[in-house]
CSV table of C-alpha atoms and ligand atoms in Angstrom, one decimal:
chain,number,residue,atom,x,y,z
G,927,UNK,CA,-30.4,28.1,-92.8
G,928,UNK,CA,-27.2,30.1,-93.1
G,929,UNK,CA,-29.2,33.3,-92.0
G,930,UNK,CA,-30.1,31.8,-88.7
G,931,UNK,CA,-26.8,29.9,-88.1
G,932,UNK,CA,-25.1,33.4,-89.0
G,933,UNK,CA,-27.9,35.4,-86.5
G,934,UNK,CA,-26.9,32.8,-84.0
G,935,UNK,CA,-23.2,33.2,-84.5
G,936,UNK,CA,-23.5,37.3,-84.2
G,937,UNK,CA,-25.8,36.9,-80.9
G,938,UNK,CA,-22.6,34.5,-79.7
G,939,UNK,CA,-20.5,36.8,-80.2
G,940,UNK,CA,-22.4,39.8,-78.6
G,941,UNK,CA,-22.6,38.5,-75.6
G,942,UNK,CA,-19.2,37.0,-75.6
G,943,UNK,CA,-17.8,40.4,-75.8
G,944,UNK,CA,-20.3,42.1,-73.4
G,945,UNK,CA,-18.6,39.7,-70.8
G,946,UNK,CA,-15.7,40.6,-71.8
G,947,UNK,CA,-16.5,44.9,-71.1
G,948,UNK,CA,-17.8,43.8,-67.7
G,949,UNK,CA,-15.1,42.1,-66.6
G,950,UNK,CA,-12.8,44.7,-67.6
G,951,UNK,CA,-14.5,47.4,-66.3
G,952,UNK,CA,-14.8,45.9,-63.0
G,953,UNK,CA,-10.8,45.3,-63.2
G,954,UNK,CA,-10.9,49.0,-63.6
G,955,UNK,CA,-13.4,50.0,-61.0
G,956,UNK,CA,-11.6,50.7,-57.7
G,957,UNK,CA,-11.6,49.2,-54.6
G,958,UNK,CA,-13.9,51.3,-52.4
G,959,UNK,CA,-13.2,51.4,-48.4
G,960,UNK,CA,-16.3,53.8,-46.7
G,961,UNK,CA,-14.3,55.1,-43.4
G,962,UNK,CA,-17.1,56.2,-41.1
G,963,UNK,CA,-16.9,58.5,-37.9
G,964,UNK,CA,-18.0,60.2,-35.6
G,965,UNK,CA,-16.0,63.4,-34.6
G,966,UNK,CA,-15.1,66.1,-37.0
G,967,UNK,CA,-12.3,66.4,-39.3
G,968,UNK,CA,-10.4,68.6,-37.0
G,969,UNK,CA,-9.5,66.5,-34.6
G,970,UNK,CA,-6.7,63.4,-34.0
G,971,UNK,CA,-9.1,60.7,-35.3
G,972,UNK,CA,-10.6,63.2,-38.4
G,973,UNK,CA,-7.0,64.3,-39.3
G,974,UNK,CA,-5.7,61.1,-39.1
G,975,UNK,CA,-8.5,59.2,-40.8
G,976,UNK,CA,-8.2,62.0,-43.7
G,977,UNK,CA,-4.1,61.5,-43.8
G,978,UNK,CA,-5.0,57.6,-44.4
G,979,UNK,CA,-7.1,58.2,-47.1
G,980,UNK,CA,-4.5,60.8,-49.0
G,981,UNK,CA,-1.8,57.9,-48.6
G,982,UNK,CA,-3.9,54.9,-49.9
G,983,UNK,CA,-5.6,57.6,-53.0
G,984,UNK,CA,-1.7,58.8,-53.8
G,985,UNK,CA,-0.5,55.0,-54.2
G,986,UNK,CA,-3.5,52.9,-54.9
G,987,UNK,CA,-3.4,54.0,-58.9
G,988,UNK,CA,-7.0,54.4,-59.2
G,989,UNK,CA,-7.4,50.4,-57.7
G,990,UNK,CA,-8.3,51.3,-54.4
G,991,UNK,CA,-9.4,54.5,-52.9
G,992,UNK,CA,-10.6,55.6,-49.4
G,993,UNK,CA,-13.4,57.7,-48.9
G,994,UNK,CA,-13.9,59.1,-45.4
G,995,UNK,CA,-17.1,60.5,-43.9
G,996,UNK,CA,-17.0,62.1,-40.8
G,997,UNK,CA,-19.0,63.7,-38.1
G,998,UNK,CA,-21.8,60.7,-38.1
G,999,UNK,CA,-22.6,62.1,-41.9
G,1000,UNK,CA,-23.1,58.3,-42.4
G,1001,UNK,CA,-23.9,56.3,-39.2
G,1002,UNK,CA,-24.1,57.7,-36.0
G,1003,UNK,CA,-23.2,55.8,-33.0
G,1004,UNK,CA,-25.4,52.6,-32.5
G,1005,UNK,CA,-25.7,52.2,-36.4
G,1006,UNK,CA,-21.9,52.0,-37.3
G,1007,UNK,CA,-21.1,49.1,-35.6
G,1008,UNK,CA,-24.1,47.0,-37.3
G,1009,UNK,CA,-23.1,49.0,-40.7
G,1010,UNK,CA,-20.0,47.0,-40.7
G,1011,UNK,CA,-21.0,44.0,-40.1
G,1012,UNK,CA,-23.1,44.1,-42.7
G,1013,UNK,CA,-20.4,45.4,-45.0
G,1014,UNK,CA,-22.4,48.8,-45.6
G,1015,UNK,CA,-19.1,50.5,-44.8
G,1016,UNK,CA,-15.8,49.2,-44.8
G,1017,UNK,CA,-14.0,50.7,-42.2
G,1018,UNK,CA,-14.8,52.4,-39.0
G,1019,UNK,CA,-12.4,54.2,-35.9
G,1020,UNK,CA,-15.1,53.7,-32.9
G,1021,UNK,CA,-14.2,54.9,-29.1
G,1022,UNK,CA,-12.8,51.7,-27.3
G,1023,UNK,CA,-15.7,52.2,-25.1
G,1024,UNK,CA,-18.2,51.8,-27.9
G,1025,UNK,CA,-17.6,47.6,-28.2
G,1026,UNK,CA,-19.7,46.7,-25.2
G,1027,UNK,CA,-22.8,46.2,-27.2
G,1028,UNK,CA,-20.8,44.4,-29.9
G,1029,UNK,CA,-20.4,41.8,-27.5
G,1030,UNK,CA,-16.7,42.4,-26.5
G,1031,UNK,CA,-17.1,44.1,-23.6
G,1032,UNK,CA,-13.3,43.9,-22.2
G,1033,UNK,CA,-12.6,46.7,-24.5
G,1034,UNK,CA,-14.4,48.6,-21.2
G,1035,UNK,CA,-10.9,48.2,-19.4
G,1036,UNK,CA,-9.9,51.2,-21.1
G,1037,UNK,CA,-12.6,53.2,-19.7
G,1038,UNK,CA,-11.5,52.0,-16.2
G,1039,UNK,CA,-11.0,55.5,-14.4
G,1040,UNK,CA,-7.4,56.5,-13.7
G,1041,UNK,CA,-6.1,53.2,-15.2
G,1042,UNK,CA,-3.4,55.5,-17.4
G,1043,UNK,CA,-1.3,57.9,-15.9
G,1044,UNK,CA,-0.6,58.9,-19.2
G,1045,UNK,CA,0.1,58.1,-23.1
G,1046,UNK,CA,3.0,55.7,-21.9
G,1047,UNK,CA,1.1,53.6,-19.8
G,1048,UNK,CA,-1.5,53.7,-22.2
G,1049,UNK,CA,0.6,52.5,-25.5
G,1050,UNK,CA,2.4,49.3,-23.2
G,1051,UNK,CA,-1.4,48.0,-23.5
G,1052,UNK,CA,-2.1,49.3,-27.1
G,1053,UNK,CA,1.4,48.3,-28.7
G,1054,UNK,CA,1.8,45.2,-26.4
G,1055,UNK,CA,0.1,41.3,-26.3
G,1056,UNK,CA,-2.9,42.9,-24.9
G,1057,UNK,CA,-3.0,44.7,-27.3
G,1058,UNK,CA,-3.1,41.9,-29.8
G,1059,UNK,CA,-5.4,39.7,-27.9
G,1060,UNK,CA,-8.3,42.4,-27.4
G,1061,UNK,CA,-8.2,42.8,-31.4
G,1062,UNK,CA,-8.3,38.6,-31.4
G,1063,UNK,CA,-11.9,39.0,-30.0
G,1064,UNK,CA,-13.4,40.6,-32.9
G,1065,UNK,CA,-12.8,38.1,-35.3
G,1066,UNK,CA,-15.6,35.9,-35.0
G,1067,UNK,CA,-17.7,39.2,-35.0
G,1068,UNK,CA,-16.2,39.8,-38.5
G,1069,UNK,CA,-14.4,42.4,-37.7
G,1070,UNK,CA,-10.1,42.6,-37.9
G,1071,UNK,CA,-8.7,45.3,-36.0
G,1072,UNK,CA,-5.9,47.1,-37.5
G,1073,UNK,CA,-4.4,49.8,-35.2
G,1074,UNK,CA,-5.1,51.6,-32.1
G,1075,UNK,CA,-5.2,55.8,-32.4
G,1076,UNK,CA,-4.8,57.8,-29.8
G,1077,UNK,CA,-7.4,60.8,-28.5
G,1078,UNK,CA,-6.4,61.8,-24.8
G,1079,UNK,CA,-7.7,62.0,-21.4
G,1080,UNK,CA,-11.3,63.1,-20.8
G,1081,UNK,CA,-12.0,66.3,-18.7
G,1082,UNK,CA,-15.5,66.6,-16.8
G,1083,UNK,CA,-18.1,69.5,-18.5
G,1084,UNK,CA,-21.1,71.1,-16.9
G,1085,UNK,CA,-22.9,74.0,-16.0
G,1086,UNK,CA,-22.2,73.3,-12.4
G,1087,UNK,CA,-18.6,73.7,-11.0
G,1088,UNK,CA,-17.4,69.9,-10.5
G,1089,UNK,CA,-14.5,70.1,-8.4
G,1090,UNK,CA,-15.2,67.8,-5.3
G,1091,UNK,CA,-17.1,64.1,-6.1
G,1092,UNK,CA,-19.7,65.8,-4.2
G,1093,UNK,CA,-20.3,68.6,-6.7
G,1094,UNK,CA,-21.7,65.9,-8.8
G,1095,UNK,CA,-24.5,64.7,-7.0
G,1096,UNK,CA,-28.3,64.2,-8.7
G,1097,UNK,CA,-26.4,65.9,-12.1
G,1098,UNK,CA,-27.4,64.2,-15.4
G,1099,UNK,CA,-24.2,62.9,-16.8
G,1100,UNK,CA,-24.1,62.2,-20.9
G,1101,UNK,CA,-22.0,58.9,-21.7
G,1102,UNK,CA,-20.6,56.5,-24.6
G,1103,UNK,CA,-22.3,52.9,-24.4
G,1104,UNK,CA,-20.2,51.5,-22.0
G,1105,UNK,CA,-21.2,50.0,-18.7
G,1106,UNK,CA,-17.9,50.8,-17.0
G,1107,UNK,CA,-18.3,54.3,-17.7
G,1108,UNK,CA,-22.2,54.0,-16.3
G,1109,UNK,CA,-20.6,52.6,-12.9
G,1110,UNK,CA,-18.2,55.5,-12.7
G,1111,UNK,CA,-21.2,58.0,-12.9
G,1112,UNK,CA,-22.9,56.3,-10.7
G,1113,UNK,CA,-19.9,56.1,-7.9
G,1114,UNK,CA,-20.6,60.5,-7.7
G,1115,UNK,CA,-24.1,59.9,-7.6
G,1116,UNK,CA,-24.4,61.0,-11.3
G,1117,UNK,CA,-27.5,59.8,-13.6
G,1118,UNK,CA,-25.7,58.6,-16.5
G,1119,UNK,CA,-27.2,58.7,-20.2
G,1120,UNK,CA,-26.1,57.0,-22.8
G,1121,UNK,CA,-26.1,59.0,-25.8
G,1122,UNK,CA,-25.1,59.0,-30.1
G,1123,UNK,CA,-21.5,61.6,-29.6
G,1124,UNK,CA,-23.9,63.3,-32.6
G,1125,UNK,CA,-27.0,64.4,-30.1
G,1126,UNK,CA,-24.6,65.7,-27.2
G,1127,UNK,CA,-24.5,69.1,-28.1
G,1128,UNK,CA,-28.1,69.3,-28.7
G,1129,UNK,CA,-28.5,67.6,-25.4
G,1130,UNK,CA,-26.7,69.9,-23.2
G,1131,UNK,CA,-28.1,73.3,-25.1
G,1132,UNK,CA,-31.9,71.9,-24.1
G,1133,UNK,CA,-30.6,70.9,-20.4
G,1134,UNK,CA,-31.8,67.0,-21.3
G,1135,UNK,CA,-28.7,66.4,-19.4
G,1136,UNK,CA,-26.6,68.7,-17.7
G,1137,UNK,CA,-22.8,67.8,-18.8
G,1138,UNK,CA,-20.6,65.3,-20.2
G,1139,UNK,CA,-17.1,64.0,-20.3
G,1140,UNK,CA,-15.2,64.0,-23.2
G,1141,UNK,CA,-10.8,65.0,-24.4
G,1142,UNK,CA,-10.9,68.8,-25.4
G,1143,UNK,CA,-10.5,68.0,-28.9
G,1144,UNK,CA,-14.2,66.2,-29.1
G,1145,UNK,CA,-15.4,69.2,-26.7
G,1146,UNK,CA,-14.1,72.1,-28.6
G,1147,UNK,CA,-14.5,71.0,-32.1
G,1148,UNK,CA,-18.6,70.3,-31.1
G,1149,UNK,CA,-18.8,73.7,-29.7
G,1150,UNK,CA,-19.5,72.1,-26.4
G,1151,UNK,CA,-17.9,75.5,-24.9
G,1152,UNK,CA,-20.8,77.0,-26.0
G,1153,UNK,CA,-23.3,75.4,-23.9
G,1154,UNK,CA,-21.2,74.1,-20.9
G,1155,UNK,CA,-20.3,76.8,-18.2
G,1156,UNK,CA,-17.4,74.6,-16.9
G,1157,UNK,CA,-14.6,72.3,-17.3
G,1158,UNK,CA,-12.7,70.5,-14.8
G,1159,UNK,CA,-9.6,69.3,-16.1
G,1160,UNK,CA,-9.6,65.9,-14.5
G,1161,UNK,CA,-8.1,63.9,-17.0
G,1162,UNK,CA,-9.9,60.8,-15.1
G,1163,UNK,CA,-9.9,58.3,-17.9
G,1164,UNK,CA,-8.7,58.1,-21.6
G,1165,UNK,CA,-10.3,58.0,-24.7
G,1166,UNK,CA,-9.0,56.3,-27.9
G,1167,UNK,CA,-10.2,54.2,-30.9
G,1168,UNK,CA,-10.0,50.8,-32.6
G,1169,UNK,CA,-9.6,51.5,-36.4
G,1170,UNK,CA,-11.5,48.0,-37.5
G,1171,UNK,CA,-12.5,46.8,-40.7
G,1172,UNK,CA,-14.8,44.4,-42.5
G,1173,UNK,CA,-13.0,40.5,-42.0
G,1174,UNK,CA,-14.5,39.4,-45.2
G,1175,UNK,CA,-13.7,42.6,-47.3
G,1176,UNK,CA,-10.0,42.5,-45.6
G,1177,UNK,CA,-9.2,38.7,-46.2
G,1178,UNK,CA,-11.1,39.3,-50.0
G,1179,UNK,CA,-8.1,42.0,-50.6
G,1180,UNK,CA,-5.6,41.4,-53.2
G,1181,UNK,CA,-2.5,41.4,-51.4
G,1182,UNK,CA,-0.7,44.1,-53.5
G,1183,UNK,CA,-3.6,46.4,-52.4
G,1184,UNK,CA,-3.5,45.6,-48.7
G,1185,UNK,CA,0.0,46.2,-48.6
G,1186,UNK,CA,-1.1,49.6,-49.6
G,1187,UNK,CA,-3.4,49.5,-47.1
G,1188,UNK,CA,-1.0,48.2,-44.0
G,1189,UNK,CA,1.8,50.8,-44.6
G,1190,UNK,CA,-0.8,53.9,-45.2
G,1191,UNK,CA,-2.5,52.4,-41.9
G,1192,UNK,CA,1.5,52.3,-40.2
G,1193,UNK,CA,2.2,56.1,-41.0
G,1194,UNK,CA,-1.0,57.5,-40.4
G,1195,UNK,CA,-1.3,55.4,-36.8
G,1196,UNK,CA,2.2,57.3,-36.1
G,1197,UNK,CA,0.7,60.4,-37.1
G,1198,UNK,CA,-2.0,60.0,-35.2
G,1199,UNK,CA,-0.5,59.2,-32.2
G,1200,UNK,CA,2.1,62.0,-32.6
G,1201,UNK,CA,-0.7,64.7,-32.6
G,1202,UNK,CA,-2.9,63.7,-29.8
G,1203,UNK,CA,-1.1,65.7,-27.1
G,1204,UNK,CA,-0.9,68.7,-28.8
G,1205,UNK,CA,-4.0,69.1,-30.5
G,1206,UNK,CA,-6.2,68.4,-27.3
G,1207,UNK,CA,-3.5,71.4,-25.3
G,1208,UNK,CA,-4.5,73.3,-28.6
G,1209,UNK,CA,-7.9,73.0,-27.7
G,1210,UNK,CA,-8.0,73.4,-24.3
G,1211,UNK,CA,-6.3,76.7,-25.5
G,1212,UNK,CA,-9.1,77.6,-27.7
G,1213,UNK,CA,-11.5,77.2,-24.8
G,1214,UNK,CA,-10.1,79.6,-22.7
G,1215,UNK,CA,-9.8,82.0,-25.8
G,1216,UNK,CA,-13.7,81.7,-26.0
G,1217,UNK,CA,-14.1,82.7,-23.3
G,1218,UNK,CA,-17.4,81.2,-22.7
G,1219,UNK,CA,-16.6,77.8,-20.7
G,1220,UNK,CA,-14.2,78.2,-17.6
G,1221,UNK,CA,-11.2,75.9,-17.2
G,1222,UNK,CA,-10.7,74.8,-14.1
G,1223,UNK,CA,-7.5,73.5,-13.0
G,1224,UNK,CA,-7.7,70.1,-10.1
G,1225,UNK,CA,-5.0,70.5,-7.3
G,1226,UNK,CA,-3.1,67.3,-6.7
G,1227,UNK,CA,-5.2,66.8,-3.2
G,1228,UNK,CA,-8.4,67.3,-5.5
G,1229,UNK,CA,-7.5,65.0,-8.3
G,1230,UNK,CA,-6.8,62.4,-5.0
G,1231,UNK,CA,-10.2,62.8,-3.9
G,1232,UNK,CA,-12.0,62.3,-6.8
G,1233,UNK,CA,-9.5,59.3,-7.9
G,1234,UNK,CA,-10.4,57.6,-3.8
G,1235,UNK,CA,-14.3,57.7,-5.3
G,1236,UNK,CA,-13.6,56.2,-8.8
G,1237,UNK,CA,-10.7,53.6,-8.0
G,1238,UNK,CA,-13.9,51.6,-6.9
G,1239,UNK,CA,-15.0,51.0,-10.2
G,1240,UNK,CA,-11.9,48.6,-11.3
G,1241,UNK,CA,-13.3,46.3,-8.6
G,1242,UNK,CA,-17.0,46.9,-9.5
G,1243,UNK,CA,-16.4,45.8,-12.9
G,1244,UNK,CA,-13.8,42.6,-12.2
G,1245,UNK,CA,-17.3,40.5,-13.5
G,1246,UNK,CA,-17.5,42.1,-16.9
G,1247,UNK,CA,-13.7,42.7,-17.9
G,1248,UNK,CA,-12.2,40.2,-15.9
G,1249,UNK,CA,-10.1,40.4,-12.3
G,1250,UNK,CA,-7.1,38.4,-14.5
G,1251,UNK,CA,-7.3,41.1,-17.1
G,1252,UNK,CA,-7.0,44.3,-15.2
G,1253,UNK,CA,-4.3,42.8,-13.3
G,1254,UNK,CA,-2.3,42.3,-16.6
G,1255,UNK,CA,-2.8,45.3,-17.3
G,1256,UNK,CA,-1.8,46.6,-13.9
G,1257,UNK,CA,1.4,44.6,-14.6
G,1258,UNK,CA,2.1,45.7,-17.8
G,1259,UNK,CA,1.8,49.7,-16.7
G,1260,UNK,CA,3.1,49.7,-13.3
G,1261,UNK,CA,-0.2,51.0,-11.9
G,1262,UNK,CA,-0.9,50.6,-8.1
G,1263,UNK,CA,-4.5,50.7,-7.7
G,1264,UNK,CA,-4.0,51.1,-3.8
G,1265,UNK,CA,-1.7,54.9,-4.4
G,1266,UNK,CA,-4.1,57.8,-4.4
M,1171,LIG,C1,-17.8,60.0,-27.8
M,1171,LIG,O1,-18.9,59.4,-28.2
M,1171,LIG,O2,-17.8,60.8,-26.9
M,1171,LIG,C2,-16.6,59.7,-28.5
M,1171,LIG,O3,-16.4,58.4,-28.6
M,1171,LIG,C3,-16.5,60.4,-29.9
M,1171,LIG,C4,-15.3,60.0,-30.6
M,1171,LIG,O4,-15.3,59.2,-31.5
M,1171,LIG,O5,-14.2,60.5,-30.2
């Protein structure tokens, strides 16, 4: 009798202190957040995503750490969005053009052509109520936006000189997933082709399409220069991300380790946004060193021309973004659609 109450008392105990290892070693396991991208390291969004992770690893004392894959190791486009929805990953930086098929399709505004003049403009939107509200939409997606990081303003590549919005005619144009962009290939008469950022180069080194648009950084650091005879430096439209992360893994956060997360997220957005400008002109640079991929310069009565084609497109696309919206935005910038 004793034997078995004494068996019974041991097997208690086992598992009593079993439960007790598990717990603590999940108190000691860290906090894992899976940053996904796109672009590579050496760019504003990979140096920035990297400068994140160093800040949360120095302070989180082995609770949380960040782990950052880039160049669509991962998910490419059209997975990553799905990947955090479904928690695979944690956190991602996708183009603002790139929430279309998400459902939240007045992120497009900022793929309205010519909308910035330049990073001021752009950041009274980013840093304002706009701001704010756009990153209010992804809630009930499940998704919380966190900050806005800067890339620059896209220049036009192909193997054909694009200078005049004739030029562009019939050419087969690669784009992000958004429909704004589609309408402003299709206002030169380009065939747009929506594309994963990770197939471009392939794409334009087997002629499936015959140029693209992209800031120098994304160019140059895909060896786009080596496939593309020309770029026009347009700088029709800007390109930036959304760093998001998973609603239910953010609101599940201890708040001792968010705050972690929120200041490493504050300094690294700074950075981010304080090495935009110079790392695109660095690669623009690095383009003409090549010497493989002309840079062309637009003359103020060219850039005119090709903006009198495009400015179009904010009216196209008043149904999908919203007339009310782009005025705001208008407001809040100081842009004059009607000024060429
Ligand atoms: C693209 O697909 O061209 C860009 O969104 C890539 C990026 O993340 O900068």
């Amino acid at each position: 009798m004793n034997t078995r109450r004494n068996i019974l008392l041991g097997l208690i105990c086992l598992s009593f202190s079993s439960l007790v290892q598990t717990q603590a070693q999940a108190q000691q396991a860290p906090v894992i957040i899976k940053f996904s991208h796109v672009v590579a390291k050496d760019t504003p969004k990979g140096k920035a995503a990297d400068q994140f992770a160093r800040l949360v690893n120095e302070r989180g004392a082995g609770k949380i750490k960040v782990e950052v894959y880039p160049n669509s190791q991962l998910y490419k486009d059209g997975e990553e969005m799905n990947a955090i929805q479904m928690g695979a990953v944690q956190m991602l930086a996708p183009s603002l053009a790139k929430f279309g098929p998400l459902g939240v399709k007045e992120f497009e505004l900022f793929d309205l052509p010519f909308i910035f003049d330049d990073y001021a403009a752009l950041h009274r939107v980013t840093n304002g109520p706009l701001g704010a509200e756009l990153f209010k939409k992804l809630e009930p997606k499940g998704i919380t936006g966190l900050a806005y990081w800067d890339n620059g303003f896209k220049d036009f590549s192909a193997n054909k000189l694009t200078k005049t919005p004739a030029d562009f005619k019939g050419l087969k144009m690669r784009i992000q997933s958004s429909k704004v962009l589609e309408s402003e290939m299709r206002a030169l008469g380009v065939i747009p082709q929506v594309m994963a950022f990770s197939e471009v180069y392939q794409a334009l080194q087997t002629g499936v399409v015959d140029g693209t648009e992209n800031p120098p950084s994304n160019f140059y650091t895909q060896k786009m220069h080596e496939v593309q005879k020309y770029m026009v430096q347009s700088h029709h439209g800007y390109l930036g991300y959304a760093v998001i992360v998973n609603k239910k893994f953010w609101d599940g956060l201890p708040p001792d380790l968010r705050q972690i997360v929120v200041t490493a997220m504050e300094e690294s957005t700074r950075y981010a946004n304080a090495i935009a400008q110079k790392e695109n002109a660095d690669s623009t640079d690095a383009v003409k060193a090549s010497g493989k991929t002309q840079v062309v310069p637009l003359t103020p009565a060219e850039r005119s021309e090709l903006k009198k084609v495009l400015i179009k497109v904010h009216k196209e696309q008043e149904g999908r973004i919203g007339a009310d919206l782009i005025k705001r935005v208008y407001k809040e910038t100081g842009f004059d659609p009607n000024k060429l």
